[in-house]
XYZ file of C-alpha atoms in Angstrom:
779
model
C 37.020 16.519 -34.658
C 38.586 17.861 -31.617
C 37.865 21.381 -32.796
C 34.398 20.558 -33.103
C 34.358 19.284 -29.534
C 35.833 22.468 -28.260
C 33.548 24.967 -30.041
C 30.475 22.764 -28.415
C 32.337 23.408 -24.932
C 32.612 26.849 -25.439
C 29.188 27.616 -26.505
C 27.856 25.683 -23.553
C 30.029 27.846 -21.115
C 28.934 30.679 -22.442
C 25.056 29.833 -21.879
C 25.407 28.518 -18.421
C 27.547 31.690 -17.477
C 25.054 33.891 -18.836
C 22.439 32.368 -16.517
C 24.687 32.061 -13.473
C 23.030 34.024 -10.371
C 25.798 36.076 -8.388
C 23.319 36.783 -5.402
C 24.305 36.528 -1.713
C 22.872 33.277 -1.285
C 25.033 31.547 -3.817
C 27.906 32.301 -1.653
C 26.556 30.480 1.277
C 27.433 27.025 2.023
C 24.852 24.293 2.114
C 24.955 24.514 5.966
C 24.520 28.468 6.109
C 21.803 28.317 2.985
C 19.849 25.671 5.506
C 20.142 27.807 8.515
C 19.033 30.919 6.305
C 16.006 29.461 5.384
C 15.024 27.898 8.957
C 15.608 31.426 10.271
C 13.479 33.166 7.283
C 10.331 34.884 8.592
C 7.038 33.793 6.971
C 5.730 36.385 4.801
C 2.443 38.474 5.908
C -0.689 36.631 4.856
C -3.542 38.786 4.039
C -5.806 35.601 3.706
C -8.993 35.813 6.337
C -10.181 32.513 5.694
C -9.680 29.199 7.392
C -6.571 27.196 6.400
C -9.012 24.317 5.283
C -12.009 25.252 3.761
C -15.121 24.644 6.296
C -13.117 23.723 9.060
C -14.990 25.482 11.395
C -13.610 23.588 14.579
C -10.968 26.303 14.886
C -12.063 29.180 12.373
C -15.257 30.959 11.747
C -16.302 31.047 8.057
C -18.599 33.660 6.735
C -20.791 31.991 4.241
C -21.005 34.848 1.977
C -17.078 34.798 1.499
C -16.668 31.164 -0.004
C -13.323 30.733 -1.915
C -13.870 29.822 -5.303
C -11.903 29.277 -8.638
C -9.794 32.451 -9.826
C -10.971 34.023 -13.247
C -8.415 35.162 -15.328
C -8.698 37.507 -18.103
C -6.578 39.650 -20.777
C -5.530 42.828 -20.217
C -7.197 45.747 -22.009
C -5.926 46.443 -25.324
C -6.269 49.475 -27.634
C -5.374 49.196 -31.610
C -2.004 50.783 -32.198
C -0.664 50.066 -28.676
C 3.080 49.416 -28.828
C 3.928 49.026 -25.156
C 5.283 46.055 -23.171
C 2.728 43.600 -24.016
C 3.364 43.601 -27.883
C 7.228 43.608 -26.930
C 6.808 40.710 -24.566
C 4.666 38.956 -27.661
C 7.295 39.779 -30.242
C 10.193 37.987 -28.200
C 8.720 34.762 -28.102
C 9.644 32.082 -30.153
C 7.627 31.939 -33.661
C 6.416 28.511 -32.870
C 4.570 29.949 -29.241
C 2.052 32.098 -31.530
C 0.302 28.987 -32.856
C -2.370 27.496 -31.011
C -1.867 24.156 -32.667
C -0.181 21.190 -31.004
C 1.308 19.990 -34.177
C 3.775 22.587 -35.033
C 6.089 21.479 -37.870
C 8.706 23.450 -39.677
C 10.513 22.650 -43.004
C 13.541 23.512 -44.393
C 15.719 23.358 -47.395
C 19.196 23.216 -47.281
C 22.548 23.156 -49.536
C 26.296 22.025 -48.660
C 29.259 19.890 -49.338
C 30.021 16.524 -48.385
C 33.362 15.879 -47.137
C 35.326 12.576 -47.163
C 37.069 10.686 -44.419
C 38.484 7.264 -45.149
C 41.473 4.918 -46.373
C 42.706 7.516 -48.986
C 44.913 10.537 -48.430
C 47.997 10.424 -45.900
C 45.860 12.023 -43.157
C 42.680 10.322 -44.302
C 40.442 13.277 -44.630
C 39.630 15.558 -47.701
C 39.904 19.306 -47.577
C 36.372 21.081 -47.506
C 37.524 23.058 -50.804
C 37.448 19.826 -52.593
C 34.309 18.504 -50.980
C 31.398 17.574 -53.298
C 27.886 19.377 -53.366
C 25.013 18.147 -51.398
C 21.380 18.856 -50.727
C 18.916 18.340 -47.681
C 15.162 18.352 -47.142
C 14.323 18.636 -43.146
C 10.802 18.454 -41.290
C 11.098 19.446 -37.585
C 8.573 19.161 -34.696
C 9.409 20.941 -31.202
C 9.095 18.470 -28.537
C 9.910 20.832 -25.452
C 11.523 24.201 -25.093
C 14.747 22.871 -25.433
C 14.376 19.815 -27.618
C 13.322 19.326 -31.314
C 13.083 16.377 -33.427
C 14.116 16.443 -37.061
C 13.310 14.045 -39.905
C 15.673 14.449 -43.078
C 16.537 13.364 -46.247
C 20.047 14.285 -48.010
C 21.171 13.606 -51.510
C 24.794 14.354 -52.870
C 28.020 13.100 -53.802
C 31.018 11.909 -52.201
C 34.438 11.949 -53.895
C 38.081 11.613 -53.494
C 41.376 11.835 -55.843
C 44.807 10.466 -54.494
C 47.901 10.540 -56.370
C 51.416 9.580 -54.643
C 54.573 7.987 -55.678
C 53.158 4.623 -54.552
C 49.214 4.675 -55.307
C 46.976 6.370 -57.735
C 43.249 6.042 -56.692
C 39.900 7.988 -57.024
C 36.410 7.620 -56.629
C 32.835 9.269 -56.533
C 30.015 7.992 -54.602
C 26.177 8.972 -55.003
C 24.796 9.396 -51.548
C 20.955 8.783 -50.550
C 20.322 9.133 -47.070
C 17.634 9.384 -44.638
C 17.174 9.635 -41.020
C 15.970 11.079 -37.688
C 17.815 13.066 -35.204
C 17.099 15.171 -31.828
C 18.408 18.419 -31.745
C 19.192 20.365 -28.364
C 19.436 24.158 -28.583
C 19.693 25.322 -25.121
C 16.499 26.642 -24.555
C 16.541 26.031 -21.223
C 19.428 28.227 -20.631
C 19.290 31.118 -23.169
C 16.070 33.522 -23.043
C 13.841 33.898 -25.762
C 14.910 37.100 -26.854
C 18.146 36.228 -28.487
C 18.137 35.639 -32.046
C 20.806 33.500 -32.433
C 20.668 30.077 -30.775
C 23.517 27.389 -31.004
C 22.521 23.594 -31.250
C 24.283 20.238 -30.772
C 22.314 17.185 -32.479
C 22.550 13.621 -32.522
C 20.446 10.894 -34.523
C 20.471 7.609 -36.537
C 20.320 7.488 -40.368
C 20.624 5.054 -43.069
C 22.163 5.516 -46.583
C 22.739 3.993 -50.068
C 25.813 4.725 -52.246
C 27.030 3.845 -55.632
C 30.648 4.046 -55.809
C 32.555 4.399 -59.322
C 36.022 5.430 -60.347
C 37.626 6.890 -63.164
C 40.017 4.423 -65.088
C 39.640 5.690 -68.615
C 39.259 8.470 -70.868
C 36.414 9.292 -72.899
C 37.963 7.174 -75.977
C 38.529 4.115 -73.719
C 42.058 4.390 -73.124
C 43.344 3.429 -69.679
C 45.208 5.749 -67.461
C 48.993 4.707 -66.597
C 50.753 7.014 -64.043
C 54.274 7.217 -64.738
C 56.906 8.122 -62.275
C 57.589 11.487 -63.665
C 53.848 12.417 -63.013
C 52.422 12.219 -66.256
C 49.454 10.152 -67.495
C 50.149 7.787 -70.308
C 48.117 5.084 -72.327
C 50.846 2.802 -71.810
C 52.481 1.280 -68.952
C 55.715 2.663 -68.037
C 57.752 -0.650 -67.966
C 55.999 -1.796 -71.305
C 58.101 -3.054 -74.483
C 56.395 -0.122 -76.468
C 56.583 2.515 -73.900
C 58.487 4.521 -76.242
C 55.249 4.863 -78.379
C 53.160 5.951 -75.160
C 51.002 9.057 -75.860
C 49.976 11.646 -72.889
C 46.561 11.527 -71.532
C 44.611 13.753 -69.439
C 41.919 12.535 -67.154
C 38.261 13.519 -68.010
C 36.922 13.067 -64.194
C 34.116 11.015 -65.612
C 33.592 8.151 -63.221
C 32.691 5.254 -65.621
C 33.770 2.323 -63.935
C 31.425 0.644 -61.046
C 33.906 -0.171 -57.939
C 31.985 -3.077 -56.959
C 31.392 -4.666 -60.626
C 35.323 -4.293 -61.172
C 36.060 -6.617 -57.908
C 39.514 -5.570 -57.861
C 40.309 -6.830 -54.484
C 37.837 -9.979 -54.787
C 34.957 -8.476 -52.320
C 32.052 -10.002 -54.737
C 28.678 -8.241 -54.557
C 28.910 -6.564 -51.018
C 25.838 -4.407 -49.843
C 25.881 -0.903 -51.035
C 23.929 0.718 -48.088
C 24.828 1.209 -44.352
C 23.943 2.750 -40.854
C 25.291 6.098 -39.876
C 25.247 8.089 -36.628
C 25.246 11.599 -37.466
C 26.522 14.137 -34.708
C 26.489 17.636 -35.417
C 26.421 21.399 -34.027
C 25.920 24.455 -35.496
C 23.278 27.461 -34.797
C 20.048 28.864 -35.598
C 19.322 32.516 -36.250
C 15.636 33.989 -36.555
C 15.278 36.162 -39.809
C 11.479 36.983 -39.590
C 8.841 35.530 -37.419
C 8.293 32.600 -39.808
C 11.889 32.047 -41.365
C 15.209 30.971 -39.548
C 18.850 30.580 -41.033
C 20.367 27.452 -40.207
C 23.932 26.809 -40.015
C 24.918 22.863 -39.687
C 28.113 20.861 -39.620
C 27.584 17.023 -39.131
C 29.942 14.210 -39.121
C 28.437 10.567 -40.048
C 30.055 7.812 -38.508
C 29.148 4.648 -40.601
C 29.486 1.098 -40.373
C 31.068 0.381 -43.707
C 34.334 0.263 -45.259
C 33.475 0.281 -49.068
C 32.415 3.688 -49.408
C 35.879 4.552 -51.377
C 36.448 0.678 -52.611
C 39.608 0.366 -50.289
C 39.759 -1.511 -47.219
C 42.329 -3.197 -44.945
C 41.503 -6.207 -46.923
C 42.349 -4.634 -50.527
C 45.542 -6.030 -52.427
C 48.931 -4.737 -52.349
C 49.169 -1.023 -52.467
C 45.391 -0.374 -52.404
C 45.569 -1.727 -48.733
C 43.874 0.707 -46.298
C 43.633 1.199 -42.448
C 41.165 -0.714 -40.057
C 38.756 2.331 -39.817
C 35.672 2.582 -41.075
C 34.726 5.107 -43.813
C 32.889 8.516 -42.632
C 31.912 11.919 -44.126
C 30.982 14.964 -42.920
C 28.161 17.659 -44.271
C 28.584 21.401 -43.958
C 25.546 23.142 -44.905
C 23.332 26.187 -44.761
C 19.325 25.998 -44.867
C 16.366 28.316 -44.837
C 13.713 26.932 -42.292
C 10.388 28.025 -42.661
C 7.115 27.696 -40.203
C 4.100 26.283 -41.465
C 1.867 26.916 -38.793
C 2.743 30.237 -36.732
C 0.694 33.298 -37.675
C 2.681 36.487 -38.097
C 2.698 39.228 -35.354
C 0.636 41.487 -37.441
C -1.897 39.146 -38.104
C -1.991 38.516 -34.633
C -2.750 42.265 -33.682
C -5.680 42.341 -36.436
C -7.441 39.185 -34.541
C -7.193 41.165 -31.084
C -10.324 43.019 -29.879
C -10.595 46.540 -29.529
C -11.495 47.013 -25.691
C -12.354 50.577 -25.547
C -15.811 50.565 -27.591
C -19.235 50.582 -26.403
C -20.010 46.975 -27.716
C -17.049 45.595 -25.795
C -18.184 47.184 -22.281
C -21.916 46.093 -22.986
C -20.820 42.418 -23.324
C -18.233 42.614 -20.483
C -21.456 43.871 -18.460
C -23.604 41.143 -19.235
C -21.100 38.558 -19.097
C -21.658 35.434 -16.888
C -18.268 33.631 -16.911
C -19.559 30.700 -14.468
C -22.969 30.384 -15.858
C -24.969 30.377 -12.737
C -27.802 33.142 -13.809
C -25.651 36.078 -12.032
C -23.690 38.345 -14.161
C -20.117 39.056 -13.118
C -20.360 42.453 -11.812
C -23.030 41.242 -9.304
C -21.545 37.680 -8.470
C -19.720 37.879 -5.181
C -18.734 34.072 -5.744
C -17.301 33.600 -9.152
C -16.343 30.315 -10.434
C -19.280 28.208 -8.970
C -19.228 24.808 -10.672
C -21.914 24.578 -13.630
C -25.289 23.435 -12.477
C -25.097 24.256 -8.657
C -27.931 26.291 -7.300
C -26.747 29.688 -5.936
C -28.679 32.678 -4.368
C -29.100 36.371 -5.786
C -25.369 37.254 -5.101
C -24.235 34.180 -7.141
C -23.037 32.178 -4.142
C -23.981 28.544 -3.673
C -26.519 27.500 -1.140
C -25.923 26.321 1.990
C -29.166 25.657 3.937
C -27.511 24.385 7.704
C -25.383 27.440 7.523
C -22.078 25.312 8.506
C -20.052 27.132 5.944
C -19.916 24.202 3.366
C -22.287 24.904 0.671
C -24.699 22.291 -0.399
C -22.960 20.616 -3.164
C -19.919 19.837 -1.109
C -21.687 19.378 1.997
C -22.122 15.399 2.883
C -24.452 16.241 5.937
C -27.303 18.865 4.855
C -28.751 19.245 8.319
C -25.814 19.925 10.685
C -27.123 21.317 14.029
C -26.255 25.210 14.355
C -22.995 25.804 16.054
C -21.579 22.321 15.572
C -18.035 22.211 14.257
C -17.729 20.530 10.898
C -14.801 19.160 8.706
C -14.154 20.022 5.152
C -17.004 17.698 3.968
C -19.602 19.420 6.169
C -19.695 16.636 8.493
C -20.225 17.369 12.178
C -17.467 16.790 14.391
C -19.322 15.075 17.515
C -17.500 12.852 19.850
C -18.694 9.811 17.890
C -17.031 11.492 14.880
C -13.605 11.631 16.740
C -14.131 8.483 18.430
C -14.272 6.534 14.842
C -11.226 8.742 13.686
C -9.323 7.468 16.698
C -10.270 3.781 16.117
C -9.221 4.223 12.873
C -5.716 5.797 13.701
C -4.899 2.603 15.890
C -6.383 0.122 13.497
C -3.908 1.700 10.688
C -0.939 1.470 13.222
C 0.630 4.856 11.738
C 1.035 6.596 14.859
C 4.619 7.073 16.399
C 3.338 6.473 19.792
C 1.760 3.102 19.427
C 2.964 0.628 21.769
C 0.315 -2.181 21.046
C 1.042 -5.041 18.955
C -1.322 -7.813 18.105
C 0.618 -11.208 17.351
C -1.126 -13.314 14.770
C -4.694 -12.213 13.472
C -5.843 -8.514 14.203
C -9.362 -7.857 13.440
C -10.558 -4.294 13.195
C -13.015 -3.287 16.149
C -16.525 -2.109 15.389
C -17.533 -0.118 17.873
C -21.294 -1.024 17.116
C -20.626 -4.556 18.478
C -18.135 -4.175 20.876
C -18.796 -3.882 24.836
C -16.901 -1.171 26.339
C -18.598 -1.072 29.496
C -16.135 -3.076 31.599
C -13.029 -5.229 31.352
C -14.591 -9.077 31.260
C -12.934 -12.519 31.068
C -12.538 -13.211 26.908
C -13.384 -16.870 26.017
C -12.657 -18.718 22.968
C -13.069 -22.016 21.033
C -9.521 -23.825 20.957
C -9.353 -26.099 18.258
C -5.508 -27.330 18.307
C -1.915 -26.514 19.701
C 1.416 -27.292 17.953
C 4.613 -27.329 19.320
C 6.287 -27.829 15.935
C 4.803 -27.617 12.452
C 1.220 -28.396 11.313
C 0.546 -31.725 9.307
C -0.334 -30.831 5.681
C -3.878 -32.717 5.937
C -4.715 -30.194 8.862
C -3.563 -27.061 7.614
C -6.354 -26.905 4.848
C -8.801 -27.921 7.459
C -7.641 -24.829 9.520
C -7.826 -22.468 6.901
C -11.338 -23.309 6.014
C -12.473 -22.043 9.297
C -13.074 -18.224 8.496
C -12.335 -16.742 11.878
C -9.604 -18.945 12.741
C -6.553 -17.055 14.672
C -3.164 -17.908 15.907
C -1.532 -17.092 19.054
C 2.047 -17.794 19.813
C 2.491 -18.414 23.466
C 4.830 -16.777 25.742
C 7.649 -19.495 25.685
C 7.913 -18.442 21.764
C 7.611 -22.278 20.563
C 3.984 -23.127 21.091
C 1.107 -21.968 18.721
C -2.487 -22.373 19.564
C -5.147 -21.741 16.811
C -8.617 -20.508 17.902
C -11.906 -19.479 16.568
C -13.948 -16.492 17.887
C -13.621 -14.282 21.060
C -16.789 -14.087 23.389
C -17.661 -12.252 26.520
C -19.909 -15.203 27.588
C -18.854 -18.320 27.946
C -22.148 -19.942 26.954
C -21.877 -18.452 23.345
C -18.523 -19.944 23.328
C -19.816 -23.470 24.380
C -22.333 -23.454 21.542
C -19.622 -22.777 19.049
C -17.457 -25.652 20.538
C -20.399 -27.876 20.099
C -20.611 -26.948 16.347
C -16.731 -28.033 15.800
C -17.406 -31.313 17.874
C -20.525 -32.355 15.612
C -18.104 -31.548 12.413
C -15.866 -34.081 13.632
C -12.963 -31.992 15.772
C -13.518 -33.851 19.081
C -10.417 -31.873 20.393
C -12.020 -28.608 20.601
C -12.230 -27.035 23.773
C -13.188 -23.963 25.747
C -10.063 -21.844 26.804
C -9.531 -18.262 28.489
C -7.745 -15.323 26.792
C -5.091 -13.879 29.238
C -2.586 -11.665 27.629
C -0.735 -13.646 25.552
C -1.770 -17.018 27.024
C -4.525 -19.354 26.080
C -5.498 -21.243 29.401
C -7.739 -24.218 28.836
C -10.975 -24.496 31.370
C -12.082 -27.647 32.967
C -15.481 -28.858 33.069
C -15.886 -27.748 36.674
C -14.507 -24.368 36.015
C -16.972 -24.303 33.033
C -19.865 -25.229 35.340
C -19.090 -22.563 37.962
C -18.675 -19.885 35.010
C -21.946 -20.831 33.750
C -23.716 -20.385 37.090
C -22.189 -16.903 37.844
C -23.139 -15.609 34.265
C -26.679 -16.862 35.151
C -26.806 -14.956 38.314
C -25.546 -11.971 36.682
C -28.079 -12.053 33.785
C -30.991 -12.665 36.088
C -29.730 -9.674 38.467
C -29.628 -7.239 35.535
C -33.064 -8.259 34.443
C -34.433 -7.781 38.001
C -32.513 -4.045 38.002
C -33.644 -3.141 34.597
C -29.992 -3.034 33.174
C -30.091 -5.897 30.940
C -28.212 -5.211 27.447
C -30.616 -6.718 25.299
C -28.153 -9.288 24.152
C -26.472 -12.085 25.580
C -24.120 -12.970 22.778
C -21.353 -10.834 23.672
C -19.618 -11.977 20.221
C -17.138 -9.655 18.806
C -16.613 -10.852 15.556
C -17.212 -9.064 12.190
C -18.871 -11.986 10.709
C -19.743 -15.633 11.396
C -19.133 -18.418 8.847
C -20.862 -21.863 8.400
C -19.103 -25.139 7.668
C -20.482 -24.899 3.875
C -19.188 -21.401 3.252
C -16.437 -20.816 0.946
C -13.504 -19.270 2.937
C -11.345 -16.657 0.743
C -7.939 -15.685 1.903
C -5.163 -13.270 0.530
C -1.869 -15.516 0.633
C 1.190 -13.176 1.743
C 4.338 -15.393 1.709
C 5.799 -18.875 2.399
C 9.471 -18.612 3.670
C 12.142 -21.058 4.948
C 12.639 -18.849 8.222
C 9.941 -17.116 10.496
C 9.534 -13.346 9.904
C 7.659 -10.666 12.036
C 3.845 -10.468 11.006
C 4.504 -6.828 11.155
C 6.181 -7.068 7.891
C 2.704 -7.371 6.251
C 1.092 -4.163 6.889
C -2.697 -4.693 6.477
C -5.776 -4.115 8.680
C -6.805 -7.685 7.716
C -4.843 -9.408 10.257
C -1.920 -12.027 9.574
C -2.077 -15.901 10.136
C 1.118 -17.914 10.703
C 1.318 -21.502 9.903
C 4.405 -23.525 10.121
C 3.983 -26.743 7.628
C 5.621 -30.075 7.920
C 8.160 -28.913 5.493
C 9.419 -26.562 7.819
C 7.809 -23.678 5.937
C 6.159 -20.673 7.561
C 3.042 -19.359 5.473
C 1.602 -16.327 5.965
C -2.283 -15.351 4.956
C -4.844 -12.966 5.990
C -8.020 -13.522 7.851
C -11.174 -15.339 5.996
C -13.626 -13.420 3.925
C -17.037 -14.690 2.918
C -16.926 -13.112 -0.499
C -14.262 -12.759 -3.359
C -14.952 -8.860 -3.286
C -13.770 -8.758 0.385
C -10.555 -10.294 -0.418
C -9.987 -8.766 -3.545
C -10.137 -5.309 -2.092
C -7.644 -6.375 0.717
C -5.357 -7.780 -2.000
C -5.552 -4.662 -4.241
C -4.511 -2.374 -1.302
C -1.534 -4.641 -0.548
C -0.677 -4.313 -4.314
C -0.380 -0.712 -4.057
C 1.645 -0.819 -0.911
C 4.072 -2.890 -2.560
C 3.165 -6.600 -2.161
C 2.647 -7.226 -5.904
C 2.546 -10.963 -5.834
C 0.021 -11.387 -3.248
C -2.822 -13.633 -4.493
C -6.202 -14.815 -3.385
C -7.314 -18.720 -2.590
C -10.328 -20.234 -1.626
C -11.048 -23.033 1.085
C -14.228 -25.331 1.449
C -15.173 -27.993 4.015
C -11.254 -28.481 4.888
C -9.954 -28.515 1.507
C -8.454 -25.854 -0.724
C -10.290 -25.807 -4.125
C -9.852 -24.242 -7.317
C -10.965 -20.376 -7.609
C -12.718 -21.496 -11.075
C -15.166 -23.433 -8.646
C -15.984 -20.354 -6.758
C -17.925 -17.118 -7.582
C -14.766 -15.657 -8.787
C -14.273 -14.806 -12.529
C -11.416 -16.102 -14.243
C -9.568 -16.055 -17.245
C -9.700 -19.552 -18.963
C -6.205 -19.794 -19.597
C -5.430 -19.283 -15.913
C -3.938 -22.411 -14.256
C -3.843 -22.443 -10.360
C -1.122 -23.869 -8.780
C -2.841 -25.762 -5.773
C 0.689 -27.034 -4.175
C 0.616 -25.454 -0.581
C 4.435 -26.428 0.055
C 6.162 -23.830 -2.067
C 7.838 -21.133 -0.894
C 7.118 -17.706 -2.468
C 7.405 -14.112 -1.344
C 4.464 -11.172 -2.375
C 6.940 -8.379 -1.385
C 8.445 -6.169 -4.015
C 12.106 -6.971 -3.379
C 12.980 -3.061 -4.003
C 11.147 -2.240 -1.001
C 13.966 -4.047 1.021
C 17.251 -1.630 1.728
C 20.423 -2.212 3.967
C 22.076 1.148 5.454
C 25.167 1.505 7.486
C 24.569 3.194 10.612
C 27.428 5.237 12.057
C 26.222 6.043 15.221
C 23.390 7.513 17.426
C 23.204 10.659 19.625
C 21.241 12.313 22.039
C 22.683 15.816 23.061
C 23.079 18.748 21.234
C 26.702 18.835 21.435
C 27.210 15.557 20.395
C 25.141 15.901 17.430
C 27.377 18.949 16.121
C 30.322 16.790 16.794
C 28.547 13.823 14.969
C 28.001 16.383 12.003
C 31.577 17.221 12.188
C 32.720 13.730 11.983
C 30.599 12.610 9.102
C 31.001 15.754 6.884
C 32.843 13.907 4.338
C 31.111 11.072 3.874
C 28.182 10.757 1.090
C 24.477 10.093 1.453
C 24.501 11.149 5.151
C 20.564 10.559 6.555
C 19.732 12.186 9.992
C 16.651 10.199 11.505
C 14.956 10.760 14.988
C 14.134 7.622 16.806
C 11.201 7.049 19.079
C 13.816 6.992 21.908
C 14.661 10.875 21.423
C 18.014 9.700 19.640
C 19.231 10.915 16.178
C 20.607 7.915 13.949
C 23.317 8.741 11.487
C 23.166 6.130 8.364
C 25.122 6.314 5.053
C 24.169 4.290 1.633
C 21.096 2.604 0.304
C 21.687 -0.751 -1.248
C 19.410 -3.504 -2.552
C 22.529 -5.974 -2.401
C 23.808 -7.502 0.829
C 27.317 -8.136 -0.420
C 27.431 -4.540 -1.777
C 26.420 -3.100 1.520
C 29.018 -4.966 3.509
C 31.735 -3.727 1.117
C 30.630 -0.220 1.948
C 30.732 -1.099 5.743
C 34.170 -2.282 5.515
C 34.992 0.904 3.594
C 33.862 3.133 6.341
C 35.324 0.985 9.211
C 38.753 1.779 7.340
C 37.725 5.320 7.395
C 37.745 5.257 11.033
C 33.971 4.535 11.941
C 34.982 1.400 13.917
C 31.527 1.251 15.691
C 29.479 1.347 12.362
C 27.172 -1.606 11.255
C 24.520 -2.801 8.914
C 20.894 -2.217 9.551
C 18.141 -3.222 7.109
C 14.706 -1.418 6.486
C 11.644 -2.404 4.984
C 9.524 0.540 3.585
C 11.684 2.724 5.856
C 10.983 0.771 8.769
C 13.545 -1.360 10.697
C 13.783 -4.935 10.461
C 16.440 -7.494 11.231
C 19.089 -8.569 8.717
C 17.782 -12.219 8.800
C 14.174 -11.123 7.931
C 15.735 -8.417 5.241
C 17.895 -11.783 3.885
C 14.748 -13.945 3.878
C 12.629 -11.458 2.060
C 15.198 -11.203 -0.751
C 15.234 -14.772 -1.628
């Protein structure tokens, strides 16, 4: 077995060495190699078009030169050509000559089965005394270097032991079948080599029928005497002087299991084996290969030879299982591949008149313009083209009509890759989306509670005015459970944590005019909320307005409206409402549940433009939900976006008239077997815990000299990451752990190595969070 392992390692070393690149780059250290690629000059580009097709804001696109799909074709070929084309084709593996995906090969082989078991002093048999066997194999290549084999094998396994203390023999008929995976180093060894080594491993099941030779053809039992002779009577028998010499006939007539010499009973004559092998495949012709193979079958039975460690007396064997080897050669035949000669007959003669006539009239993209006249080959099928074969571009913006989302762009206006004019309104919408997504590195603003997307069509940018809202309730602690459902039934409810950090105010709506806020307040009072009041939003504070202040504000607004009418500057609306949609009392409000935790976490953990509402229940559980939606489709779309981002356990709930209602009572389509848990006091997290990681921060530097010193200090530490921070520093971290205790162990190891200032940090989706938040998310 040791020789087999050494042989396999030798073959692997030769294959790897043959592929070793001794270029100058391989001699560089990782730091020198990085510097080489950083300083490497960019190759000269001959491309004259824009980097992004149609982005004419910076590039002027010639509408007659539109990048299209590349058209591929075979090179010219003449019968009898023996050039590099044929040679390259000839060197490919035969299976590459077939077009079919299923490309099986079949092989027939013959060999010898060798015994490894309880008999013999060294417990294995010489290959010269091994028994014959035959195999049938069907193989299918999976990749360039992996092959799946299905095989069956029939043969005989046997041994004869004659020592001074034990005389045992057996012969077993083996019938095996299995599957194995063969690796032939195809990712190292080029195709042109005709001999390729391989290693294999698999699983097989086999049956065995073991018999022993105890009697000659006349029925006389063999007795082995101490002088080495075989007699028909025992050496110590009373009539031993009349014993006659016998010769073994090597006919195995006695069934070992039926003999039951050791009291094993009717054991199962079948077992499982793990065949591990090595060998080589040599290509003989395009379709025929010669295969040399050596396998060792490691079985899970100890009954192959009829002797085990539980046998009686001198028959007792060792504790190891019985194994066997199979040494064979086989001829392998490719059932699918076409010979090279046949391939050459099928190739077209590209020098005749018929070929050139067909080529002259060819229209590859089927746009009605032949390839010789087509200046824009590769046009998608069905697209209208001009006489030169180029797609129609009516507004001459460089984007053909079939890809143009705006077919009447004003001449000279820059457009994006979809032909949409990049007007000031276009860039304003882009800027709004950029801020709402909160992906910019320099974004300083943070809206606590519920962040609504601003609609430029409904927002007044003419000047900074006072913002009014309807204050429903404020809590210094938790929310009573009966009031939480009432608050969640209000579609545009928001939560604002005041500057004291403990008081939470729940408001509805944001208004430019106090008259509109008063109208909304009166609706809440009619519905039973007598404490609803008008408040002013000032930064992170919510300030209640007295009745006297309300009267003064209403008087001032009336004077401003009258002056606007007299001067002709009235806006045509007096609502000033800045909400996306309004809700009535009977509407169903849908929300996405994000999590419920024992400790408070930052709302920025939940990366959604739908806003986050925080509620502290009377069980001291912090619950986080999105804003309200009037339709199940709106809530489901937000939930789907959250699932993609890693919040896989987020789910939708529904509220109506101050109560939570089951989803099957809404317009949502629910599975009949789904049972909704309406308990609002349970803790849960929608977050994929794999997104929470702990790292060890080794330090942070600013100056380039400090960076070089830090690089030298950490060069012996694995998994080093360097990350630029918003303050201009470079943060050095090591390790990535999802288990807090493992991270602490690694921290202690780094401290012992001299990094006394190292400390633990936590990240969620790559962003820094507090350790407490990370531990809460992992619960």
